[in-house]
């Protein structure tokens, strides 16, 4: 039986760190969900390379 793993990552202007984070987990998880607090940098552009599950929420 294969275990299904989902990861939720909270972001805000994380363009410098996000790509490395997503590269490191991409092969280990079944689902990546990004919850972004309205970033003004390239965070969302980077996130879209790895998942379409992106939610915008203030925190």
PDB file of N, CA and C in Angstrom:
ATOM      1  N   UNK A   1       0.834  -1.180   0.000  1.00  0.00           N
ATOM      2  CA  UNK A   1       0.000   0.000   0.000  1.00  0.00           C
ATOM      3  C   UNK A   1       0.885   1.252   0.000  1.00  0.00           C
ATOM      4  N   UNK A   2       0.650   2.128  -0.947  1.00  0.00           N
ATOM      5  CA  UNK A   2       1.418   3.369  -1.051  1.00  0.00           C
ATOM      6  C   UNK A   2       0.744   4.463  -0.224  1.00  0.00           C
ATOM      7  N   UNK A   3       1.534   5.176   0.550  1.00  0.00           N
ATOM      8  CA  UNK A   3       1.021   6.268   1.363  1.00  0.00           C
ATOM      9  C   UNK A   3       0.949   7.530   0.510  1.00  0.00           C
ATOM     10  N   UNK A   4      -0.165   8.218   0.604  1.00  0.00           N
ATOM     11  CA  UNK A   4      -0.350   9.474  -0.112  1.00  0.00           C
ATOM     12  C   UNK A   4       0.043  10.628   0.813  1.00  0.00           C
ATOM     13  N   UNK A   5       0.907  11.488   0.323  1.00  0.00           N
ATOM     14  CA  UNK A   5       1.378  12.617   1.130  1.00  0.00           C
ATOM     15  C   UNK A   5       1.057  13.925   0.414  1.00  0.00           C
ATOM     16  N   UNK A   6       0.422  14.828   1.146  1.00  0.00           N
ATOM     17  CA  UNK A   6       0.148  16.179   0.655  1.00  0.00           C
ATOM     18  C   UNK A   6       0.941  17.159   1.500  1.00  0.00           C
ATOM     19  N   UNK A   7       1.461  18.198   0.852  1.00  0.00           N
ATOM     20  CA  UNK A   7       2.225  19.225   1.556  1.00  0.00           C
ATOM     21  C   UNK A   7       1.566  20.575   1.288  1.00  0.00           C
ATOM     22  N   UNK A   8       1.390  21.337   2.359  1.00  0.00           N
ATOM     23  CA  UNK A   8       0.875  22.700   2.243  1.00  0.00           C
ATOM     24  C   UNK A   8       2.011  23.643   2.620  1.00  0.00           C
ATOM     25  N   UNK A   9       2.300  24.583   1.736  1.00  0.00           N
ATOM     26  CA  UNK A   9       3.381  25.539   1.980  1.00  0.00           C
ATOM     27  C   UNK A   9       2.788  26.946   2.015  1.00  0.00           C
ATOM     28  N   UNK A  10       3.045  27.656   3.101  1.00  0.00           N
ATOM     29  CA  UNK A  10       2.614  29.042   3.232  1.00  0.00           C
ATOM     30  C   UNK A  10       3.709  29.941   2.670  1.00  0.00           C
ATOM     31  N   UNK A  11       3.330  30.897   1.835  1.00  0.00           N
ATOM     32  CA  UNK A  11       4.340  31.759   1.216  1.00  0.00           C
ATOM     33  C   UNK A  11       3.952  33.229   1.268  1.00  0.00           C
ATOM     34  N   UNK A  12       4.978  34.050   1.280  1.00  0.00           N
ATOM     35  CA  UNK A  12       4.848  35.494   1.083  1.00  0.00           C
ATOM     36  C   UNK A  12       6.206  36.000   0.614  1.00  0.00           C
ATOM     37  N   UNK A  13       6.280  36.387  -0.636  1.00  0.00           N
ATOM     38  CA  UNK A  13       7.527  36.887  -1.240  1.00  0.00           C
ATOM     39  C   UNK A  13       8.706  35.945  -0.979  1.00  0.00           C
ATOM     40  N   UNK A  14       8.543  34.708  -1.390  1.00  0.00           N
ATOM     41  CA  UNK A  14       9.564  33.676  -1.161  1.00  0.00           C
ATOM     42  C   UNK A  14      10.276  33.241  -2.436  1.00  0.00           C
ATOM     43  N   UNK A  15      10.389  34.136  -3.404  1.00  0.00           N
ATOM     44  CA  UNK A  15      11.018  33.742  -4.665  1.00  0.00           C
ATOM     45  C   UNK A  15      12.451  33.238  -4.487  1.00  0.00           C
ATOM     46  N   UNK A  16      13.146  33.687  -3.478  1.00  0.00           N
ATOM     47  CA  UNK A  16      14.536  33.255  -3.277  1.00  0.00           C
ATOM     48  C   UNK A  16      14.647  31.849  -2.697  1.00  0.00           C
ATOM     49  N   UNK A  17      13.614  31.376  -2.022  1.00  0.00           N
ATOM     50  CA  UNK A  17      13.674  30.078  -1.346  1.00  0.00           C
ATOM     51  C   UNK A  17      12.747  29.010  -1.926  1.00  0.00           C
ATOM     52  N   UNK A  18      11.683  29.434  -2.569  1.00  0.00           N
ATOM     53  CA  UNK A  18      10.624  28.500  -2.945  1.00  0.00           C
ATOM     54  C   UNK A  18      11.058  27.440  -3.950  1.00  0.00           C
ATOM     55  N   UNK A  19      11.772  27.820  -4.977  1.00  0.00           N
ATOM     56  CA  UNK A  19      12.164  26.850  -6.013  1.00  0.00           C
ATOM     57  C   UNK A  19      12.967  25.697  -5.412  1.00  0.00           C
ATOM     58  N   UNK A  20      13.926  25.997  -4.587  1.00  0.00           N
ATOM     59  CA  UNK A  20      14.737  24.959  -3.954  1.00  0.00           C
ATOM     60  C   UNK A  20      13.875  24.059  -3.074  1.00  0.00           C
ATOM     61  N   UNK A  21      12.978  24.650  -2.328  1.00  0.00           N
ATOM     62  CA  UNK A  21      12.071  23.879  -1.475  1.00  0.00           C
ATOM     63  C   UNK A  21      11.222  22.923  -2.310  1.00  0.00           C
ATOM     64  N   UNK A  22      10.602  23.438  -3.367  1.00  0.00           N
ATOM     65  CA  UNK A  22       9.724  22.616  -4.199  1.00  0.00           C
ATOM     66  C   UNK A  22      10.492  21.522  -4.939  1.00  0.00           C
ATOM     67  N   UNK A  23      11.684  21.826  -5.413  1.00  0.00           N
ATOM     68  CA  UNK A  23      12.517  20.810  -6.071  1.00  0.00           C
ATOM     69  C   UNK A  23      12.799  19.648  -5.130  1.00  0.00           C
ATOM     70  N   UNK A  24      13.082  19.970  -3.879  1.00  0.00           N
ATOM     71  CA  UNK A  24      13.443  18.945  -2.908  1.00  0.00           C
ATOM     72  C   UNK A  24      12.285  18.053  -2.487  1.00  0.00           C
ATOM     73  N   UNK A  25      11.065  18.551  -2.566  1.00  0.00           N
ATOM     74  CA  UNK A  25       9.937  17.725  -2.133  1.00  0.00           C
ATOM     75  C   UNK A  25       9.150  17.107  -3.285  1.00  0.00           C
ATOM     76  N   UNK A  26       9.321  17.608  -4.495  1.00  0.00           N
ATOM     77  CA  UNK A  26       8.479  17.207  -5.631  1.00  0.00           C
ATOM     78  C   UNK A  26       8.409  15.698  -5.852  1.00  0.00           C
ATOM     79  N   UNK A  27       9.507  15.003  -5.712  1.00  0.00           N
ATOM     80  CA  UNK A  27       9.514  13.556  -5.954  1.00  0.00           C
ATOM     81  C   UNK A  27       9.037  12.739  -4.761  1.00  0.00           C
ATOM     82  N   UNK A  28       8.802  13.379  -3.646  1.00  0.00           N
ATOM     83  CA  UNK A  28       8.437  12.670  -2.413  1.00  0.00           C
ATOM     84  C   UNK A  28       6.960  12.757  -2.064  1.00  0.00           C
ATOM     85  N   UNK A  29       6.248  13.689  -2.668  1.00  0.00           N
ATOM     86  CA  UNK A  29       4.853  13.908  -2.286  1.00  0.00           C
ATOM     87  C   UNK A  29       3.928  13.736  -3.485  1.00  0.00           C
ATOM     88  N   UNK A  30       2.657  13.493  -3.185  1.00  0.00           N
ATOM     89  CA  UNK A  30       1.654  13.324  -4.227  1.00  0.00           C
ATOM     90  C   UNK A  30       0.967  14.638  -4.591  1.00  0.00           C
ATOM     91  N   UNK A  31       0.989  15.567  -3.650  1.00  0.00           N
ATOM     92  CA  UNK A  31       0.241  16.801  -3.846  1.00  0.00           C
ATOM     93  C   UNK A  31       0.962  17.951  -3.144  1.00  0.00           C
ATOM     94  N   UNK A  32       1.067  19.074  -3.850  1.00  0.00           N
ATOM     95  CA  UNK A  32       1.629  20.294  -3.270  1.00  0.00           C
ATOM     96  C   UNK A  32       0.560  21.373  -3.359  1.00  0.00           C
ATOM     97  N   UNK A  33       0.286  21.995  -2.224  1.00  0.00           N
ATOM     98  CA  UNK A  33      -0.681  23.086  -2.157  1.00  0.00           C
ATOM     99  C   UNK A  33       0.057  24.314  -1.634  1.00  0.00           C
ATOM    100  N   UNK A  34      -0.053  25.403  -2.361  1.00  0.00           N
ATOM    101  CA  UNK A  34       0.570  26.659  -1.955  1.00  0.00           C
ATOM    102  C   UNK A  34      -0.517  27.594  -1.442  1.00  0.00           C
ATOM    103  N   UNK A  35      -0.317  28.148  -0.258  1.00  0.00           N
ATOM    104  CA  UNK A  35      -1.203  29.182   0.276  1.00  0.00           C
ATOM    105  C   UNK A  35      -0.358  30.449   0.350  1.00  0.00           C
ATOM    106  N   UNK A  36      -0.663  31.380  -0.533  1.00  0.00           N
ATOM    107  CA  UNK A  36       0.155  32.582  -0.670  1.00  0.00           C
ATOM    108  C   UNK A  36      -0.570  33.807  -0.121  1.00  0.00           C
ATOM    109  N   UNK A  37       0.166  34.645   0.574  1.00  0.00           N
ATOM    110  CA  UNK A  37      -0.402  35.859   1.164  1.00  0.00           C
ATOM    111  C   UNK A  37      -0.136  37.074   0.265  1.00  0.00           C
ATOM    112  N   UNK A  38      -0.572  36.951  -0.994  1.00  0.00           N
ATOM    113  CA  UNK A  38      -0.508  38.041  -1.961  1.00  0.00           C
ATOM    114  C   UNK A  38       0.916  38.554  -2.185  1.00  0.00           C
ATOM    115  N   UNK A  39       1.802  37.642  -2.544  1.00  0.00           N
ATOM    116  CA  UNK A  39       3.193  37.993  -2.838  1.00  0.00           C
ATOM    117  C   UNK A  39       3.274  38.987  -3.989  1.00  0.00           C
ATOM    118  N   UNK A  40       4.285  39.848  -3.933  1.00  0.00           N
ATOM    119  CA  UNK A  40       4.484  40.839  -4.996  1.00  0.00           C
ATOM    120  C   UNK A  40       5.746  40.549  -5.811  1.00  0.00           C
ATOM    121  N   UNK A  41       6.379  39.418  -5.552  1.00  0.00           N
ATOM    122  CA  UNK A  41       7.569  39.031  -6.313  1.00  0.00           C
ATOM    123  C   UNK A  41       7.205  37.873  -7.254  1.00  0.00           C
ATOM    124  N   UNK A  42       8.137  37.023  -7.596  1.00  0.00           N
ATOM    125  CA  UNK A  42       7.889  35.925  -8.538  1.00  0.00           C
ATOM    126  C   UNK A  42       7.478  34.618  -7.853  1.00  0.00           C
ATOM    127  N   UNK A  43       7.034  34.686  -6.615  1.00  0.00           N
ATOM    128  CA  UNK A  43       6.641  33.491  -5.871  1.00  0.00           C
ATOM    129  C   UNK A  43       5.602  32.664  -6.627  1.00  0.00           C
ATOM    130  N   UNK A  44       4.546  33.288  -7.094  1.00  0.00           N
ATOM    131  CA  UNK A  44       3.475  32.545  -7.767  1.00  0.00           C
ATOM    132  C   UNK A  44       3.931  31.964  -9.099  1.00  0.00           C
ATOM    133  N   UNK A  45       4.755  32.682  -9.815  1.00  0.00           N
ATOM    134  CA  UNK A  45       5.302  32.184 -11.083  1.00  0.00           C
ATOM    135  C   UNK A  45       6.094  30.889 -10.842  1.00  0.00           C
ATOM    136  N   UNK A  46       6.881  30.863  -9.802  1.00  0.00           N
ATOM    137  CA  UNK A  46       7.666  29.676  -9.452  1.00  0.00           C
ATOM    138  C   UNK A  46       6.742  28.551  -9.001  1.00  0.00           C
ATOM    139  N   UNK A  47       5.782  28.868  -8.164  1.00  0.00           N
ATOM    140  CA  UNK A  47       4.855  27.857  -7.645  1.00  0.00           C
ATOM    141  C   UNK A  47       4.094  27.166  -8.774  1.00  0.00           C
ATOM    142  N   UNK A  48       3.694  27.916  -9.788  1.00  0.00           N
ATOM    143  CA  UNK A  48       2.916  27.364 -10.901  1.00  0.00           C
ATOM    144  C   UNK A  48       3.686  26.324 -11.710  1.00  0.00           C
ATOM    145  N   UNK A  49       5.006  26.301 -11.605  1.00  0.00           N
ATOM    146  CA  UNK A  49       5.811  25.272 -12.277  1.00  0.00           C
ATOM    147  C   UNK A  49       5.619  23.908 -11.624  1.00  0.00           C
ATOM    148  N   UNK A  50       5.200  23.900 -10.371  1.00  0.00           N
ATOM    149  CA  UNK A  50       5.123  22.663  -9.601  1.00  0.00           C
ATOM    150  C   UNK A  50       3.703  22.237  -9.243  1.00  0.00           C
ATOM    151  N   UNK A  51       2.758  23.182  -9.251  1.00  0.00           N
ATOM    152  CA  UNK A  51       1.390  22.844  -8.870  1.00  0.00           C
ATOM    153  C   UNK A  51       0.401  23.869  -9.414  1.00  0.00           C
ATOM    154  N   UNK A  52      -0.813  23.419  -9.620  1.00  0.00           N
ATOM    155  CA  UNK A  52      -1.892  24.338  -9.996  1.00  0.00           C
ATOM    156  C   UNK A  52      -2.762  24.646  -8.779  1.00  0.00           C
ATOM    157  N   UNK A  53      -2.444  24.006  -7.672  1.00  0.00           N
ATOM    158  CA  UNK A  53      -3.227  24.180  -6.443  1.00  0.00           C
ATOM    159  C   UNK A  53      -2.637  25.326  -5.625  1.00  0.00           C
ATOM    160  N   UNK A  54      -3.073  26.538  -5.980  1.00  0.00           N
ATOM    161  CA  UNK A  54      -2.575  27.748  -5.333  1.00  0.00           C
ATOM    162  C   UNK A  54      -3.771  28.539  -4.815  1.00  0.00           C
ATOM    163  N   UNK A  55      -3.710  28.871  -3.542  1.00  0.00           N
ATOM    164  CA  UNK A  55      -4.773  29.629  -2.888  1.00  0.00           C
ATOM    165  C   UNK A  55      -4.170  30.930  -2.381  1.00  0.00           C
ATOM    166  N   UNK A  56      -4.883  32.022  -2.561  1.00  0.00           N
ATOM    167  CA  UNK A  56      -4.431  33.304  -2.010  1.00  0.00           C
ATOM    168  C   UNK A  56      -5.235  33.582  -0.743  1.00  0.00           C
ATOM    169  N   UNK A  57      -4.512  33.856   0.344  1.00  0.00           N
ATOM    170  CA  UNK A  57      -5.156  34.086   1.635  1.00  0.00           C
ATOM    171  C   UNK A  57      -4.257  34.967   2.490  1.00  0.00           C
ATOM    172  N   UNK A  58      -4.810  36.001   3.075  1.00  0.00           N
ATOM    173  CA  UNK A  58      -4.024  36.878   3.955  1.00  0.00           C
ATOM    174  C   UNK A  58      -3.757  36.194   5.283  1.00  0.00           C
ATOM    175  N   UNK A  59      -2.543  36.333   5.761  1.00  0.00           N
ATOM    176  CA  UNK A  59      -2.213  35.850   7.106  1.00  0.00           C
ATOM    177  C   UNK A  59      -1.130  36.714   7.694  1.00  0.00           C
TER     178      UNK A  59
END
